[in-house]
Short mmCIF file of C-alpha atoms in Angstrom, two decimals:
data_model
loop_
_atom_site.label_atom_id
_atom_site.label_comp_id
_atom_site.label_asym_id
_atom_site.label_seq_id
_atom_site.Cartn_x
_atom_site.Cartn_y
_atom_site.Cartn_z
CA MET A 1 13.52 25.85 16.30
CA GLU A 2 15.62 23.75 13.96
CA ARG A 3 14.81 23.81 10.28
CA ASP A 4 14.08 20.06 10.04
CA ILE A 5 11.23 20.51 12.53
CA LEU A 6 9.37 22.59 9.97
CA ASN A 7 9.57 19.77 7.45
CA PHE A 8 8.88 16.92 9.91
CA ASN A 9 6.48 14.18 8.78
CA ASN A 10 6.79 10.61 10.05
CA GLY A 11 4.59 9.29 7.23
CA LEU A 12 1.89 7.76 9.46
CA ASN A 13 -1.63 8.08 8.07
CA VAL A 14 -3.27 8.98 11.38
CA ASP A 15 -6.35 10.60 9.81
CA GLY A 16 -6.98 7.52 7.68
CA ALA A 17 -6.67 5.19 10.67
CA VAL A 18 -9.09 7.28 12.73
CA ASP A 19 -11.58 7.37 9.84
CA ALA A 20 -11.33 3.59 9.52
CA LEU A 21 -11.97 3.08 13.22
CA SER A 22 -14.88 5.51 13.26
CA ALA A 23 -16.49 3.81 10.26
CA GLY A 24 -16.07 0.39 11.83
CA ASN A 25 -14.13 -1.03 8.91
CA ASN A 26 -10.52 -1.48 7.76
CA GLY A 27 -9.61 -2.31 11.34
CA ASP A 28 -6.43 -4.02 10.30
CA ILE A 29 -5.15 -0.78 8.78
CA ALA A 30 -5.71 1.03 12.07
CA LYS A 31 -4.18 -1.75 14.13
CA GLN A 32 -1.10 -1.72 11.95
CA LEU A 33 -0.77 2.04 12.49
CA PHE A 34 -0.73 1.41 16.24
CA ALA A 35 2.18 -1.00 15.74
CA ASP A 36 3.99 1.37 13.37
CA ALA A 37 3.57 4.29 15.77
CA GLU A 38 5.52 2.42 18.44
CA SER A 39 8.62 2.40 16.22
CA ALA A 40 8.15 5.94 14.80
CA GLU A 41 9.34 9.37 15.84
CA PHE A 42 7.04 12.25 16.81
CA LEU A 43 7.21 16.00 17.24
CA VAL A 44 6.83 16.80 20.94
CA PRO A 45 6.47 20.33 22.38
CA TYR A 46 8.13 21.45 25.60
CA LYS A 47 6.85 24.04 28.04
CA ASP A 48 8.23 27.48 27.24
CA LYS A 49 11.74 28.01 28.69
CA THR A 50 11.68 24.68 30.59
CA THR A 51 12.88 21.11 30.14
CA GLU A 52 9.43 19.68 30.81
CA LEU A 53 7.22 18.22 28.11
CA CYS A 54 3.83 19.81 27.57
CA VAL A 55 1.00 17.80 29.14
CA LEU A 56 -2.71 18.08 28.26
CA ASN A 57 -5.52 17.44 30.73
CA MET A 58 -8.02 15.45 28.71
CA GLN A 59 -10.69 15.19 31.41
CA GLU A 60 -11.92 11.57 31.58
CA LYS A 61 -8.82 10.31 29.73
CA GLY A 62 -6.43 11.91 32.19
CA ARG A 63 -3.19 13.85 31.63
CA MET A 64 -1.63 13.06 28.24
CA ILE A 65 1.63 13.95 26.51
CA PRO A 66 0.80 15.42 23.08
CA ALA A 67 2.82 14.03 20.12
CA PHE A 68 2.44 15.11 16.50
CA SER A 69 2.94 13.01 13.36
CA SER A 70 3.88 16.08 11.27
CA TYR A 71 4.58 19.78 11.60
CA ALA A 72 1.31 20.42 9.72
CA ALA A 73 -0.57 18.65 12.52
CA PHE A 74 1.44 20.62 15.09
CA GLU A 75 0.45 23.91 13.44
CA LYS A 76 -3.22 23.18 14.24
CA SER A 77 -2.37 23.13 17.93
CA PRO A 78 -2.52 26.20 20.25
CA LEU A 79 0.51 24.82 22.13
CA PRO A 80 3.67 26.96 22.04
CA LYS A 81 5.80 26.44 18.94
CA ASP A 82 9.04 27.87 20.35
CA ARG A 83 10.37 24.59 21.76
CA ALA A 84 9.62 21.28 20.04
CA PHE A 85 11.80 18.26 19.41
CA ILE A 86 11.69 15.06 17.40
CA MET A 87 11.53 12.14 19.81
CA PRO A 88 11.02 8.37 19.38
CA PHE A 89 7.76 6.95 20.66
CA SER A 90 9.72 4.62 22.98
CA LYS A 91 11.25 7.61 24.77
CA ILE A 92 7.88 9.33 25.23
CA ASP A 93 6.42 6.06 26.54
CA GLU A 94 9.32 5.74 28.98
CA ILE A 95 8.49 9.20 30.38
CA VAL A 96 4.87 8.09 30.84
CA LYS A 97 5.95 4.95 32.69
CA LYS A 98 8.34 6.87 34.94
CA SER A 99 5.59 9.34 35.92
CA CYS A 100 4.16 6.66 38.29
CA GLY A 101 0.61 7.28 37.14
CA LYS A 102 0.79 11.09 37.01
CA ILE A 103 0.61 10.89 33.20
CA ALA A 104 -2.00 8.48 31.74
CA GLY A 105 -0.60 8.13 28.24
CA ILE A 106 0.16 9.71 24.86
CA VAL A 107 -2.24 11.46 22.50
CA ILE A 108 -1.20 11.66 18.84
CA ASN A 109 -2.37 14.76 16.98
CA PRO A 110 -4.61 15.98 19.86
CA HIS A 111 -6.03 18.94 17.94
CA GLY A 112 -7.23 16.99 14.94
CA LYS A 113 -8.17 13.37 14.36
CA SER A 114 -6.38 11.89 17.35
CA LEU A 115 -5.28 8.50 18.62
CA ILE A 116 -4.69 7.73 22.29
CA PHE A 117 -2.13 5.32 23.76
CA LYS A 118 -2.97 4.73 27.41
CA HIS A 119 -0.18 3.16 29.47
CA SER A 120 -0.69 -0.61 29.87
CA GLU A 121 -4.13 -0.47 28.28
CA GLY A 122 -3.41 -0.72 24.56
CA SER A 123 -4.50 1.82 21.99
CA GLU A 124 -7.81 3.59 21.72
CA ALA A 125 -9.84 5.46 19.18
CA PRO A 126 -11.66 8.68 20.15
CA GLY A 127 -14.47 7.70 22.48
CA GLY A 128 -12.43 5.12 24.35
CA GLU A 129 -13.34 1.92 22.48
CA GLN A 130 -10.51 -0.60 22.92
CA LYS A 131 -9.02 -1.58 19.58
CA ALA A 132 -5.74 -3.38 20.24
CA ARG A 133 -5.79 -7.19 20.36
CA GLU A 134 -3.02 -9.65 21.10
CA ILE A 135 -1.63 -11.32 18.01
CA LYS A 136 0.27 -14.61 17.91
CA PHE A 137 2.68 -15.37 15.06
CA MET A 138 3.38 -18.90 13.91
CA LYS A 139 5.49 -20.64 11.29
CA PRO A 140 3.06 -21.44 8.45
CA GLY A 141 2.31 -25.09 7.78
CA SER A 142 2.46 -24.42 4.06
CA VAL A 143 2.69 -21.38 1.81
CA PRO A 144 1.50 -21.61 -1.82
CA GLU A 145 4.57 -21.32 -4.06
CA THR A 146 2.42 -19.48 -6.61
CA ILE A 147 2.01 -16.63 -4.12
CA THR A 148 5.64 -16.39 -3.07
CA ALA A 149 6.90 -16.70 -6.67
CA SER A 150 4.52 -14.02 -7.95
CA LEU A 151 5.30 -11.70 -5.05
CA SER A 152 9.05 -12.21 -5.46
CA GLY A 153 8.83 -11.27 -9.12
CA PHE A 154 6.74 -8.23 -8.34
CA PHE A 155 9.04 -7.08 -5.52
CA LYS A 156 12.14 -7.51 -7.72
CA ALA A 157 10.54 -5.41 -10.48
CA SER A 158 9.42 -2.76 -7.98
CA GLY A 159 12.97 -2.18 -6.78
CA ASN A 160 11.93 -0.69 -3.41
CA VAL A 161 11.53 -3.88 -1.35
CA TYR A 162 14.35 -5.18 0.87
CA LYS A 163 12.78 -8.24 2.52
CA ALA A 164 9.43 -10.00 2.75
CA TYR A 165 8.15 -12.69 5.12
CA LEU A 166 5.02 -14.84 5.20
CA LEU A 167 3.76 -16.04 8.57
CA TRP A 168 0.58 -17.33 10.09
CA ALA A 169 -1.06 -14.93 12.53
CA GLN A 170 -3.95 -15.40 14.91
CA LYS A 171 -5.57 -12.70 16.98
CA ASP A 172 -7.66 -12.98 20.12
CA GLY A 173 -11.09 -14.26 19.12
CA ASP A 174 -10.04 -15.59 15.69
CA ILE A 175 -11.11 -19.15 15.00
CA ALA A 176 -8.15 -19.98 12.75
CA PRO A 177 -4.83 -18.35 11.72
CA HIS A 178 -4.47 -16.40 8.50
CA LEU A 179 -1.51 -15.50 6.28
CA PHE A 180 0.39 -12.43 7.43
CA LEU A 181 2.71 -10.70 4.97
CA ILE A 182 5.46 -8.47 6.35
CA VAL A 183 7.21 -6.26 3.77
CA ASP A 184 10.29 -4.15 4.42
CA PHE A 185 10.15 -1.42 1.78
CA ASP A 186 10.57 2.26 1.02
CA GLY A 187 7.32 4.09 0.28
CA LYS A 188 3.78 4.63 1.55
CA ARG A 189 1.72 1.65 2.62
CA GLU A 190 -1.51 3.03 1.22
CA GLU A 191 0.06 3.35 -2.24
CA PHE A 192 1.98 0.06 -2.35
CA PHE A 193 -0.31 -2.44 -0.60
CA PRO A 194 -3.19 -2.24 -3.12
CA LYS A 195 -0.67 -3.24 -5.81
CA ILE A 196 0.45 -6.21 -3.70
CA ALA A 197 -3.20 -7.22 -3.21
CA GLU A 198 -3.67 -7.33 -6.99
CA VAL A 199 -0.72 -9.71 -7.30
CA ILE A 200 -2.02 -12.03 -4.57
CA ARG A 201 -5.76 -12.01 -5.40
CA PRO A 202 -5.73 -14.55 -8.29
CA TYR A 203 -4.14 -17.20 -6.04
CA LEU A 204 -6.54 -16.95 -3.11
CA LYS A 205 -9.44 -19.30 -2.61
CA SER A 206 -12.86 -18.04 -1.57
CA GLY A 207 -12.73 -17.03 2.10
CA ASP A 208 -8.94 -16.83 2.21
CA GLY A 209 -7.32 -13.65 3.44
CA VAL A 210 -3.86 -12.13 3.73
CA GLU A 211 -3.09 -9.39 6.23
CA MET A 212 -0.28 -7.06 5.18
CA ALA A 213 2.05 -4.96 7.31
CA LYS A 214 4.92 -2.63 6.66
CA ALA A 215 7.96 -3.90 8.57
CA ASN A 216 9.03 -2.31 11.81
CA LEU A 217 11.58 -3.52 14.35
CA LYS A 218 9.02 -5.43 16.38
CA LEU A 219 7.59 -7.26 13.37
CA LEU A 220 11.00 -8.04 11.89
CA SER A 221 12.17 -9.48 15.19
CA ALA A 222 9.04 -11.70 15.44
CA ALA A 223 9.38 -12.89 11.84
CA GLU A 224 13.07 -13.70 12.01
CA LYS A 225 12.52 -15.98 15.03
CA LEU A 226 10.19 -18.16 12.95
CA VAL A 227 11.02 -18.04 9.25
CA LYS A 228 13.53 -16.90 6.67
CA PRO A 229 12.44 -14.19 4.21
CA PHE A 230 10.99 -15.64 1.03
CA TYR A 231 12.25 -12.54 -0.79
CA GLU A 232 15.43 -10.59 -0.12
CA LYS A 233 16.98 -7.91 -2.29
#
């Protein structure tokens, strides 16, 4: 086993997302983790002395490929530790698709607080409740300059932000769109986003909301089709 496997951690707060889903709050945090997971890498074990990925039979969920967000999460598993590799989510998902239904999906951190990605069915929390909703991005009709100016000053002072975009977003079932902030930065979302919220809060009217997301390839692609970044390092 290569040395970097022992130190592997993709930075996703899986436990926090599962706790949020179970409590019925902070759903946006969990949904963002689903999006981030799709552009992340995971630690995937192979069957001993073979080239086949390990597969878990999860009863009513079906056969799942186990993927771990960190070596610490992998250590909790009884699966063999002799052969494990770092693999992008897209590659694991491709294996699921090519199985022609023999594999139902991917389970992240199966021996702890786990998240399940079932092929063509979105993402699920433990218990099977569907959580993923379609989201539509739009070019905003207007963006308060007080918000973009304050955020630009904050991002410049922070020194760890590369780009930032403001869009409108509307999810299935939402009556109206809301502001959606995409930030491309180095660091942990749970540490940086509360600071961003403090910058924005004085400029929001009662009932207004801003959803925040750490940039991934999918979000950046969606944003760049609609708007230019209001901040760029």
